[in-house]
Tab-separated table of C-alpha atoms in Angstrom:
chain	number	residue	atom	x	y	z
A	4	MET	CA	-0.097	0.069	0.027
A	5	SER	CA	1.490	3.179	-1.062
A	6	SER	CA	1.541	6.293	1.147
A	7	SER	CA	-1.014	8.141	-0.561
A	8	ASP	CA	-3.412	5.194	-0.660
A	9	ALA	CA	-3.392	5.127	3.261
A	10	LYS	CA	-3.759	8.625	3.350
A	11	ASP	CA	-6.994	8.506	1.525
A	12	GLU	CA	-8.215	5.953	4.121
A	13	VAL	CA	-7.721	7.988	7.240
A	14	VAL	CA	-10.958	8.889	8.972
A	15	ARG	CA	-11.127	12.423	9.832
A	16	VAL	CA	-12.910	12.557	13.370
A	17	ASP	CA	-15.251	15.392	13.613
A	18	PHE	CA	-14.735	16.806	16.883
A	19	ALA	CA	-17.304	19.504	16.614
A	20	PHE	CA	-19.843	16.945	16.268
A	21	LYS	CA	-18.373	14.983	19.133
A	22	ARG	CA	-18.371	18.353	21.314
A	23	GLU	CA	-21.990	18.806	20.758
A	24	LEU	CA	-23.088	15.372	21.643
A	25	ALA	CA	-20.859	15.461	24.706
A	26	LYS	CA	-23.023	18.210	26.182
A	27	LYS	CA	-25.933	16.221	25.962
A	28	VAL	CA	-26.643	14.169	29.086
A	29	GLU	CA	-24.599	10.921	28.942
A	30	GLY	CA	-23.650	12.007	25.222
A	31	ASP	CA	-20.020	11.303	25.876
A	32	LEU	CA	-20.334	7.616	27.000
A	33	ALA	CA	-19.428	6.262	23.548
A	34	ASN	CA	-15.840	7.219	24.219
A	35	PHE	CA	-15.391	4.239	26.359
A	36	CYS	CA	-16.810	1.632	23.416
A	37	TYR	CA	-14.225	-0.938	22.337
A	38	GLN	CA	-16.357	-2.377	19.802
A	39	CYS	CA	-17.028	-5.750	21.260
A	40	GLY	CA	-20.255	-6.153	19.964
A	41	ALA	CA	-22.015	-7.417	23.315
A	42	CYS	CA	-24.971	-4.827	22.420
A	43	VAL	CA	-25.558	-6.363	19.073
A	44	GLY	CA	-26.613	-10.171	20.319
A	45	ASP	CA	-29.553	-9.059	22.257
A	46	CYS	CA	-30.808	-6.150	20.187
A	47	PRO	CA	-34.055	-7.094	18.890
A	48	ALA	CA	-33.913	-4.083	16.410
A	49	THR	CA	-30.864	-5.867	14.722
A	50	ARG	CA	-32.564	-9.254	14.857
A	51	TYR	CA	-35.536	-7.765	12.811
A	52	SER	CA	-33.601	-4.813	10.850
A	53	PRO	CA	-30.302	-5.418	9.067
A	54	ALA	CA	-30.177	-1.667	8.756
A	55	PHE	CA	-29.805	-1.243	12.821
A	56	ASN	CA	-26.796	-2.242	14.301
A	57	PRO	CA	-25.946	-0.444	17.775
A	58	ARG	CA	-22.084	-1.585	17.454
A	59	GLU	CA	-21.982	0.080	14.153
A	60	ILE	CA	-23.704	3.163	15.462
A	61	MET	CA	-21.347	3.533	18.506
A	62	LEU	CA	-18.354	3.189	15.744
A	63	LYS	CA	-19.880	6.028	13.503
A	64	VAL	CA	-20.265	8.198	16.849
A	65	LEU	CA	-16.426	7.600	17.672
A	66	TYR	CA	-15.612	8.516	14.210
A	67	GLY	CA	-17.989	11.510	14.318
A	68	LEU	CA	-19.814	10.503	11.029
A	69	GLU	CA	-22.382	13.128	11.370
A	70	SER	CA	-23.997	12.667	8.071
A	71	GLU	CA	-24.658	8.930	8.550
A	72	LEU	CA	-26.333	9.436	11.834
A	73	LEU	CA	-28.216	12.647	11.920
A	74	GLY	CA	-29.921	13.018	8.359
A	75	PRO	CA	-33.889	12.711	7.758
A	76	ASP	CA	-35.345	9.266	8.645
A	77	SER	CA	-32.337	8.478	10.826
A	78	VAL	CA	-31.862	4.613	11.402
A	79	LEU	CA	-31.838	5.702	14.925
A	80	TRP	CA	-35.444	5.671	15.420
A	81	GLN	CA	-35.840	1.895	14.784
A	82	CYS	CA	-34.263	1.658	18.272
A	83	THR	CA	-36.815	-0.360	20.413
A	84	ASN	CA	-35.592	1.277	23.618
A	85	CYS	CA	-35.625	-2.269	25.302
A	86	TYR	CA	-32.362	-1.325	27.143
A	87	GLY	CA	-30.998	-4.651	26.470
A	88	CYS	CA	-27.596	-2.983	25.317
A	89	HIS	CA	-27.661	-1.048	28.536
A	90	GLU	CA	-27.508	-4.341	30.444
A	91	ARG	CA	-25.002	-6.285	28.404
A	92	CYS	CA	-22.398	-3.356	27.826
A	93	PRO	CA	-19.071	-4.360	29.805
A	94	GLN	CA	-17.733	-0.769	29.306
A	95	GLU	CA	-21.182	0.785	30.769
A	96	VAL	CA	-21.466	2.803	27.453
A	97	LYS	CA	-25.209	2.461	27.653
A	98	PRO	CA	-25.619	2.753	23.858
A	99	VAL	CA	-29.359	3.179	24.284
A	100	GLU	CA	-28.395	6.372	26.065
A	101	VAL	CA	-26.199	7.836	23.516
A	102	ILE	CA	-28.901	6.892	20.916
A	103	ILE	CA	-31.121	9.043	22.921
A	104	SER	CA	-28.788	11.748	23.083
A	105	LEU	CA	-28.290	11.595	19.516
A	106	LYS	CA	-32.172	11.881	19.184
A	107	ASN	CA	-31.671	14.971	21.100
A	108	MET	CA	-29.535	16.369	18.488
A	109	LEU	CA	-32.189	15.331	15.759
A	110	ALA	CA	-34.670	17.042	17.576
A	111	ASP	CA	-32.673	20.142	17.928
A	112	ARG	CA	-32.457	20.146	14.151
A	113	GLY	CA	-36.303	19.744	13.853
A	114	LEU	CA	-35.850	16.101	12.598
A	115	ALA	CA	-37.763	13.945	14.998
A	116	PRO	CA	-40.164	11.811	13.164
A	117	PRO	CA	-44.052	12.734	13.357
A	118	ALA	CA	-44.754	9.971	15.961
A	119	ALA	CA	-42.273	11.506	18.523
A	120	ASP	CA	-43.346	15.175	17.548
A	121	LYS	CA	-46.817	14.456	18.283
A	122	VAL	CA	-46.344	13.030	21.916
A	123	ILE	CA	-43.967	15.848	22.676
A	124	GLN	CA	-46.580	18.412	21.301
A	125	THR	CA	-49.345	16.807	23.365
A	126	PHE	CA	-47.201	16.801	26.529
A	127	MET	CA	-46.012	20.733	25.961
A	128	ALA	CA	-49.943	21.580	25.717
A	129	GLN	CA	-51.436	19.255	28.413
A	130	GLY	CA	-48.571	18.183	30.682
A	131	ARG	CA	-49.731	14.449	29.504
A	132	THR	CA	-48.864	12.077	26.584
A	133	VAL	CA	-52.550	11.061	26.553
A	134	PRO	CA	-54.618	14.009	27.157
A	135	ALA	CA	-57.635	14.066	29.391
A	136	ASN	CA	-60.942	14.820	28.094
A	137	PRO	CA	-64.991	14.686	29.129
A	138	ALA	CA	-65.287	11.250	27.181
A	139	ILE	CA	-62.269	9.709	29.416
A	140	ASP	CA	-63.686	11.189	32.764
A	141	LYS	CA	-67.088	9.556	31.645
A	142	GLN	CA	-65.437	6.213	31.394
A	143	ARG	CA	-63.498	6.874	34.592
A	144	ALA	CA	-66.894	7.688	36.432
A	145	LYS	CA	-68.139	4.259	35.632
A	146	PHE	CA	-65.226	2.781	37.867
A	147	ASP	CA	-66.040	5.189	40.667
A	148	LEU	CA	-62.837	7.155	39.593
A	149	PRO	CA	-62.701	10.713	40.011
A	150	PRO	CA	-61.750	13.020	36.835
A	151	MET	CA	-58.303	13.381	35.826
A	152	GLY	CA	-56.848	16.305	37.725
A	153	ALA	CA	-55.415	19.346	35.622
A	154	VAL	CA	-51.634	19.873	35.449
A	155	PRO	CA	-50.297	22.837	36.556
A	156	MET	CA	-48.963	23.780	33.021
A	157	ASP	CA	-47.088	27.229	34.127
A	158	GLU	CA	-45.026	25.224	36.388
A	159	ILE	CA	-44.202	22.548	33.961
A	160	LEU	CA	-43.349	24.921	30.931
A	161	ALA	CA	-41.088	26.932	33.439
A	162	LEU	CA	-38.910	23.842	33.972
A	163	ILE	CA	-38.370	23.353	30.419
A	164	GLY	CA	-35.541	24.855	28.341
A	165	PRO	CA	-32.440	26.889	28.917
A	166	GLU	CA	-33.701	30.170	27.972
A	167	ALA	CA	-36.064	30.757	30.753
A	168	GLU	CA	-33.377	29.793	32.969
A	169	GLU	CA	-31.570	32.880	32.025
A	170	GLU	CA	-34.506	34.969	32.467
A	171	SER	CA	-35.470	33.617	35.958
A	172	GLY	CA	-31.709	33.657	36.825
A	173	SER	CA	-31.654	37.583	36.542
B	15	MET	CA	-51.499	-0.022	56.647
B	16	LYS	CA	-48.381	1.006	54.899
B	17	ARG	CA	-48.896	4.347	52.996
B	18	TYR	CA	-47.279	4.894	49.547
B	19	ALA	CA	-47.701	7.784	47.157
B	20	PHE	CA	-49.399	6.632	43.828
B	21	PHE	CA	-48.073	7.917	40.678
B	22	PRO	CA	-50.645	6.615	38.097
B	23	GLY	CA	-49.203	8.306	34.813
B	24	CYS	CA	-51.047	8.957	31.623
B	25	LEU	CA	-52.017	5.622	30.025
B	26	ILE	CA	-53.582	3.662	32.653
B	27	PRO	CA	-55.898	6.507	33.965
B	28	ALA	CA	-56.832	7.811	30.595
B	29	ARG	CA	-56.901	4.462	28.568
B	30	HIS	CA	-57.406	1.742	30.903
B	31	PRO	CA	-59.342	3.031	33.940
B	32	ALA	CA	-60.295	-0.693	34.676
B	33	MET	CA	-56.713	-1.121	35.481
B	34	GLU	CA	-56.478	1.733	38.078
B	35	PHE	CA	-59.705	0.604	39.538
B	36	ALA	CA	-58.109	-3.060	40.020
B	37	ILE	CA	-55.147	-1.380	41.582
B	38	ARG	CA	-57.487	0.655	44.140
B	39	SER	CA	-59.664	-2.399	44.725
B	40	THR	CA	-56.740	-5.095	45.289
B	41	LEU	CA	-53.867	-2.955	47.255
B	42	PRO	CA	-55.972	-1.964	50.083
B	43	LYS	CA	-56.935	-5.655	50.928
B	44	LEU	CA	-53.237	-6.444	50.934
B	45	GLY	CA	-52.395	-3.715	53.532
B	46	ILE	CA	-51.367	-0.902	51.331
B	47	GLU	CA	-52.854	2.511	51.638
B	48	ILE	CA	-53.028	4.646	48.396
B	49	VAL	CA	-51.915	8.356	48.842
B	50	ASP	CA	-52.776	10.448	45.691
B	51	LEU	CA	-50.249	13.010	44.283
B	52	GLU	CA	-51.646	16.227	43.422
B	53	GLY	CA	-50.551	18.025	40.699
B	54	ALA	CA	-48.627	15.200	39.080
B	55	SER	CA	-47.732	15.374	35.202
B	56	CYS	CA	-46.838	12.811	32.853
B	57	CYS	CA	-43.502	10.999	34.029
B	58	PRO	CA	-42.560	12.394	31.403
B	59	ASP	CA	-42.477	9.432	28.836
B	60	PRO	CA	-39.102	7.451	28.500
B	61	ILE	CA	-39.356	7.166	24.715
B	62	TYR	CA	-40.590	10.626	22.988
B	63	PHE	CA	-40.081	13.255	25.406
B	64	LYS	CA	-36.841	11.909	26.362
B	65	SER	CA	-35.801	11.801	22.924
B	66	LYS	CA	-36.562	15.633	22.661
B	67	ASP	CA	-34.246	16.885	25.411
B	68	LYS	CA	-32.884	14.483	28.096
B	69	LEU	CA	-32.298	17.409	30.572
B	70	ASP	CA	-35.755	18.880	30.197
B	71	TRP	CA	-36.932	15.238	30.721
B	72	LEU	CA	-35.117	15.063	34.449
B	73	ALA	CA	-36.290	18.235	35.386
B	74	VAL	CA	-40.065	17.311	34.728
B	75	ALA	CA	-39.512	13.839	36.053
B	76	ALA	CA	-37.466	15.081	39.132
B	77	ARG	CA	-40.617	17.627	39.911
B	78	ASN	CA	-42.831	14.674	39.995
B	79	LEU	CA	-40.606	13.109	42.635
B	80	THR	CA	-40.564	16.100	44.653
B	81	LEU	CA	-44.240	15.762	45.120
B	82	ALA	CA	-43.800	12.516	47.084
B	83	GLU	CA	-40.876	13.962	48.876
B	84	ASP	CA	-43.189	16.745	50.310
B	85	LEU	CA	-45.358	13.950	51.673
B	86	GLY	CA	-42.433	12.037	53.003
B	87	LEU	CA	-43.579	9.041	51.133
B	88	ASP	CA	-41.919	6.395	48.914
B	89	ILE	CA	-43.871	6.377	45.444
B	90	PHE	CA	-45.013	3.484	43.399
B	91	THR	CA	-45.993	3.301	39.762
B	92	ASN	CA	-48.444	0.999	37.915
B	93	CYS	CA	-46.841	1.371	34.623
B	94	SER	CA	-43.297	0.307	33.242
B	95	GLY	CA	-42.469	3.336	31.403
B	96	CYS	CA	-43.277	5.525	34.355
B	97	THR	CA	-41.151	3.168	36.321
B	98	ALA	CA	-38.523	3.482	33.857
B	99	THR	CA	-38.359	7.365	34.023
B	100	LEU	CA	-38.673	7.832	37.649
B	101	SER	CA	-36.040	5.209	38.600
B	102	GLU	CA	-33.567	6.511	36.055
B	103	THR	CA	-34.095	10.052	37.254
B	104	TYR	CA	-33.611	8.882	41.019
B	105	HIS	CA	-30.396	6.788	39.641
B	106	LEU	CA	-28.932	9.597	37.588
B	107	LEU	CA	-29.536	12.399	40.150
B	108	GLN	CA	-27.114	10.658	42.812
B	109	ASP	CA	-24.813	12.440	40.676
B	110	GLU	CA	-24.138	15.952	42.190
B	111	GLU	CA	-23.217	17.976	39.257
B	112	LEU	CA	-26.282	16.624	37.317
B	113	ARG	CA	-28.503	17.028	40.618
B	114	ASP	CA	-27.421	20.885	40.778
B	115	ARG	CA	-28.216	21.388	37.098
B	116	VAL	CA	-31.585	19.797	37.631
B	117	ASN	CA	-32.245	21.759	40.905
B	118	ARG	CA	-31.365	25.180	39.066
B	119	ARG	CA	-34.361	24.419	36.849
B	120	LEU	CA	-36.605	23.499	39.793
B	121	ALA	CA	-35.441	26.626	41.691
B	122	ARG	CA	-37.548	28.344	38.779
B	123	VAL	CA	-40.777	27.056	40.530
B	124	ASP	CA	-39.501	27.117	44.180
B	125	ARG	CA	-38.770	23.385	44.276
B	126	GLU	CA	-35.816	21.303	45.285
B	127	TYR	CA	-35.342	17.647	44.576
B	128	ARG	CA	-33.677	15.869	47.572
B	129	GLY	CA	-33.722	12.083	46.523
B	130	THR	CA	-35.722	11.068	49.611
B	131	SER	CA	-38.454	8.916	48.095
B	132	ARG	CA	-37.668	5.519	46.776
B	133	VAL	CA	-39.415	4.623	43.176
B	134	ARG	CA	-41.214	1.241	43.319
B	135	HIS	CA	-43.043	-0.771	40.525
B	136	ILE	CA	-46.397	-1.911	41.935
B	137	ALA	CA	-45.231	-5.573	41.194
B	138	THR	CA	-42.407	-5.249	43.583
B	139	LEU	CA	-44.174	-3.180	46.116
B	140	VAL	CA	-46.618	-6.214	46.379
B	141	ARG	CA	-43.515	-8.786	46.262
B	142	ASP	CA	-41.321	-6.636	48.990
B	143	GLU	CA	-43.882	-5.268	51.006
B	144	VAL	CA	-46.840	-7.536	50.901
B	145	GLY	CA	-45.232	-11.137	50.097
B	146	TYR	CA	-46.652	-13.852	47.969
B	147	ASP	CA	-48.354	-15.431	50.754
B	148	ALA	CA	-50.318	-12.643	51.830
B	149	VAL	CA	-51.577	-12.433	47.901
B	150	ARG	CA	-52.461	-15.990	48.281
B	151	GLU	CA	-54.402	-15.415	51.446
B	152	SER	CA	-56.246	-12.456	49.826
B	153	VAL	CA	-57.500	-14.737	47.144
B	154	GLU	CA	-61.238	-15.903	47.224
B	155	ARG	CA	-61.469	-18.187	44.100
B	156	PRO	CA	-58.024	-19.694	43.288
B	157	LEU	CA	-57.795	-19.690	39.558
B	158	GLU	CA	-56.603	-23.644	39.373
B	159	GLY	CA	-55.612	-24.727	35.873
B	160	LEU	CA	-55.654	-21.073	34.164
B	161	LYS	CA	-52.800	-20.950	31.948
B	162	VAL	CA	-51.180	-17.596	31.964
B	163	ALA	CA	-48.443	-16.864	29.355
B	164	ILE	CA	-46.000	-14.309	30.921
B	165	HIS	CA	-44.870	-11.107	29.247
B	166	TYR	CA	-42.650	-8.949	31.356
B	167	GLY	CA	-41.763	-6.171	28.784
B	168	CYS	CA	-38.449	-4.357	28.739
B	169	HIS	CA	-38.723	-1.611	31.095
B	170	LEU	CA	-39.530	-3.490	34.198
B	171	LEU	CA	-36.297	-5.332	34.032
B	172	LYS	CA	-33.695	-3.521	32.226
B	173	PRO	CA	-31.363	-1.920	33.086
B	174	SER	CA	-31.210	-4.075	36.115
B	175	ARG	CA	-28.660	-1.800	37.952
B	176	ILE	CA	-31.105	0.968	37.902
B	177	MET	CA	-34.631	-0.747	37.973
B	178	GLN	CA	-33.465	-3.074	40.633
B	179	VAL	CA	-36.616	-5.353	40.069
B	180	ASP	CA	-34.917	-8.534	39.078
B	181	ASN	CA	-32.586	-10.851	37.388
B	182	PRO	CA	-33.321	-9.895	33.877
B	183	ASP	CA	-32.306	-13.097	32.440
B	184	ASP	CA	-34.347	-15.479	34.767
B	185	PRO	CA	-36.894	-13.152	36.316
B	186	GLN	CA	-39.475	-14.776	39.218
B	187	VAL	CA	-41.788	-12.057	40.240
B	188	LEU	CA	-44.540	-12.307	37.669
B	189	GLU	CA	-44.390	-16.080	37.978
B	190	ARG	CA	-44.755	-16.062	41.523
B	191	LEU	CA	-47.481	-13.373	41.509
B	192	ILE	CA	-49.438	-15.395	39.172
B	193	GLU	CA	-48.969	-18.677	41.242
B	194	ALA	CA	-50.244	-16.870	44.246
B	195	LEU	CA	-53.635	-16.639	42.418
B	196	GLY	CA	-53.530	-20.409	42.065
B	197	ALA	CA	-53.041	-20.164	38.124
B	198	THR	CA	-50.269	-21.722	36.186
B	199	PRO	CA	-47.222	-19.329	34.848
B	200	VAL	CA	-45.990	-20.318	31.267
B	201	ARG	CA	-42.677	-19.080	30.038
B	202	HIS	CA	-43.088	-19.077	26.197
B	203	ALA	CA	-40.235	-19.194	23.650
B	204	ASN	CA	-40.093	-15.495	22.981
B	205	TRP	CA	-40.793	-14.261	26.442
B	206	TYR	CA	-37.626	-12.175	26.251
B	207	LEU	CA	-38.913	-10.357	22.933
B	208	CYS	CA	-39.864	-6.705	23.267
B	209	CYS	CA	-43.240	-5.717	21.982
B	210	GLY	CA	-41.919	-3.328	19.527
B	211	LYS	CA	-44.136	-0.242	20.517
B	212	ALA	CA	-41.169	2.292	20.903
B	213	CYS	CA	-39.842	1.241	17.533
B	214	ASP	CA	-40.591	3.893	14.593
B	215	GLY	CA	-42.514	2.406	11.660
B	216	GLU	CA	-44.853	-0.458	11.147
B	217	GLU	CA	-42.937	-3.270	9.714
B	218	ILE	CA	-40.409	-4.137	12.507
B	219	PRO	CA	-43.121	-3.993	15.305
B	220	ASN	CA	-45.500	-5.930	13.277
B	221	GLN	CA	-43.024	-8.850	12.898
B	222	MET	CA	-41.939	-8.823	16.304
B	223	MET	CA	-45.340	-8.937	17.926
B	224	HIS	CA	-46.177	-11.775	15.242
B	225	ASP	CA	-43.367	-13.776	16.368
B	226	LEU	CA	-44.239	-13.207	20.040
B	227	LEU	CA	-48.148	-14.158	19.691
B	228	ALA	CA	-46.983	-17.135	17.822
B	229	THR	CA	-44.973	-18.725	20.609
B	230	VAL	CA	-47.628	-17.601	23.244
B	231	HIS	CA	-50.294	-19.411	21.170
B	232	ASP	CA	-47.927	-22.606	20.875
B	233	GLU	CA	-48.143	-22.751	24.527
B	234	LYS	CA	-52.061	-22.993	24.489
B	235	ALA	CA	-52.122	-20.509	27.154
B	236	ASP	CA	-55.655	-18.976	28.293
B	237	VAL	CA	-54.505	-15.573	28.657
B	238	LEU	CA	-51.293	-13.270	28.155
B	239	GLY	CA	-50.207	-11.751	31.461
B	240	MET	CA	-48.459	-8.449	31.947
B	241	ILE	CA	-47.962	-5.635	33.948
B	242	CYS	CA	-47.335	-2.789	31.333
B	243	PRO	CA	-50.022	-0.839	29.898
B	244	THR	CA	-47.982	-0.210	26.635
B	245	CYS	CA	-47.681	-3.730	26.060
B	246	PHE	CA	-51.237	-4.253	26.473
B	247	GLY	CA	-52.220	-1.981	23.970
B	248	GLN	CA	-49.739	-3.720	21.192
B	249	PHE	CA	-51.203	-7.343	22.396
B	250	ASP	CA	-55.038	-6.098	22.423
B	251	HIS	CA	-55.591	-3.515	19.684
B	252	GLY	CA	-52.112	-4.571	17.747
B	253	GLN	CA	-53.414	-8.265	17.906
B	254	MET	CA	-56.314	-7.642	15.620
B	255	LYS	CA	-53.864	-5.967	13.243
B	256	ILE	CA	-51.278	-8.873	13.126
B	257	ALA	CA	-54.408	-11.327	12.714
B	258	LYS	CA	-55.604	-9.582	9.623
B	259	LEU	CA	-51.881	-8.898	8.227
B	260	PHE	CA	-50.680	-12.286	8.685
B	261	ASP	CA	-53.908	-14.219	8.065
B	262	GLU	CA	-53.231	-16.127	11.375
B	263	ASP	CA	-55.588	-16.148	14.467
B	264	PHE	CA	-53.664	-16.368	17.805
B	265	HIS	CA	-56.708	-15.142	19.694
B	266	THR	CA	-54.533	-15.017	23.137
B	267	PRO	CA	-56.452	-11.973	25.232
B	268	PRO	CA	-54.024	-9.980	27.280
B	269	ILE	CA	-54.646	-9.173	30.877
B	270	TYR	CA	-53.086	-6.799	33.343
B	271	TYR	CA	-51.953	-8.532	36.322
B	272	PHE	CA	-54.213	-6.416	38.864
B	273	GLN	CA	-57.468	-7.142	36.852
B	274	LEU	CA	-56.552	-11.091	37.371
B	275	LEU	CA	-55.720	-10.441	41.026
B	276	ALA	CA	-59.026	-8.525	41.618
B	277	PHE	CA	-61.061	-11.133	39.956
B	278	ALA	CA	-59.356	-13.822	42.013
B	279	GLN	CA	-59.987	-11.699	45.078
B	280	GLY	CA	-63.773	-11.949	44.112
B	281	VAL	CA	-64.461	-8.903	42.173
B	282	PRO	CA	-67.366	-9.658	39.533
B	283	TYR	CA	-65.812	-10.494	35.772
B	284	GLY	CA	-68.473	-7.916	34.576
B	285	LYS	CA	-67.241	-5.188	36.865
B	286	LEU	CA	-63.373	-5.302	35.581
B	287	GLY	CA	-63.925	-3.348	32.010
B	288	PHE	CA	-63.004	-6.629	30.135
B	289	GLU	CA	-66.009	-5.772	27.727
B	290	ARG	CA	-63.530	-2.801	26.450
B	291	GLN	CA	-60.823	-5.226	25.452
B	292	ARG	CA	-60.750	-6.437	21.837
B	293	PHE	CA	-59.820	-9.865	22.912
B	294	LYS	CA	-61.702	-10.822	26.015
B	295	PRO	CA	-60.264	-13.158	29.043
B	296	VAL	CA	-63.385	-15.313	28.681
B	297	ALA	CA	-61.656	-18.436	30.394
B	298	LEU	CA	-61.957	-16.455	33.479
B	299	GLN	CA	-65.741	-16.991	33.483
B	300	ARG	CA	-65.578	-20.482	34.378
B	301	TYR	CA	-64.313	-19.660	37.811
B	302	GLU	CA	-67.244	-17.474	38.505
B	303	GLU	CA	-69.601	-20.118	37.217
B	304	VAL	CA	-67.881	-22.711	39.712
B	305	ALA	CA	-68.363	-20.348	42.385
B	306	ALA	CA	-72.172	-19.836	41.711
B	307	LYS	CA	-73.046	-23.410	41.933
């Protein structure tokens, strides 16, 4: 192999991507991944989708291959969130948590899929992922259960987002 | 009576009030006093809201935990998703730096997370604070001969370091709880498989559900017992879809454990909301007929 060929094969680590990921809660855990593949054997998404492989996702994170991870229709949403990889990982990388941190970056870029967006919007409006309504309260009454109580939304919304932190901190 | 703060979440009170009714009916008979939490929000959900922003997720979850801390009570959950969120929050906020970040958020609403309330899933609450023998003693009509296939779901067991519920490779808690009712638990070949609900798209979850239901069907179980309302939706509504899609009729009614317990404790079949299920656990009716004779 000539030196020029070898140069072509050098992977350039995207440190800007990795620094952005590291700011997410537990986003930097992939640094401890030694690519053993313990996460793969137990992964139901891998079993049913050849496109999804947590070891490969961790490798792409180590290299900082942003374009392969953070596009529209990202394969990351095929994760079943079963936590099998979290259970198995000998390095406590928690691959599922790294994937969730990557999803946080997708959400920052406005690239969450409609199913996720819908639940998030419902929560932001009502503080619940299944909103209360009169039909539900009627069903509850049949079981002698009280109506679902209101969620104090001003309190919930005040907790969300760093902007409000700057305002209230002043 | 031992007192615990009850965190019902969204899915059970809004979609499955019969499950909440069953919990409120069964726990007092086991010596547990339920204390309601005023002002609780969604846990928030460990799939979608967590995927938006993990710090927002932790802040809202920590607020929910402070409601129990204010009452000086441990908290119990009836949904595996709520258990996952609240247990992970409790675990992660043992880290001082992260706890400080979250408490800066909570300070905006004059709250402080202290980490003084433990989080328990209702199944472990019954196992550890009531015990299998007391459950057995509370049963008025033993469900002898009822075959209950077991579905643990993912979030009750994993990650075990955080959930601290049972050995995820050979869990016992649901089996023992089913046995305490006089019924026979059955571990089917795909017992470890996920219900697929959190996976985006249709194809992967459909195939998972199909394969899981097929091995449940192989065991000729009367019902599929579970403790997660999300899995329940997959195996009730979802089972109709799978039957059509694959042209196979598995016809295995799912059942939430505490409705089964309520029935065994003598609550009439007709009062437990089974008529709202797509697949109704009609196998239970024979125990009612025996009792009537």
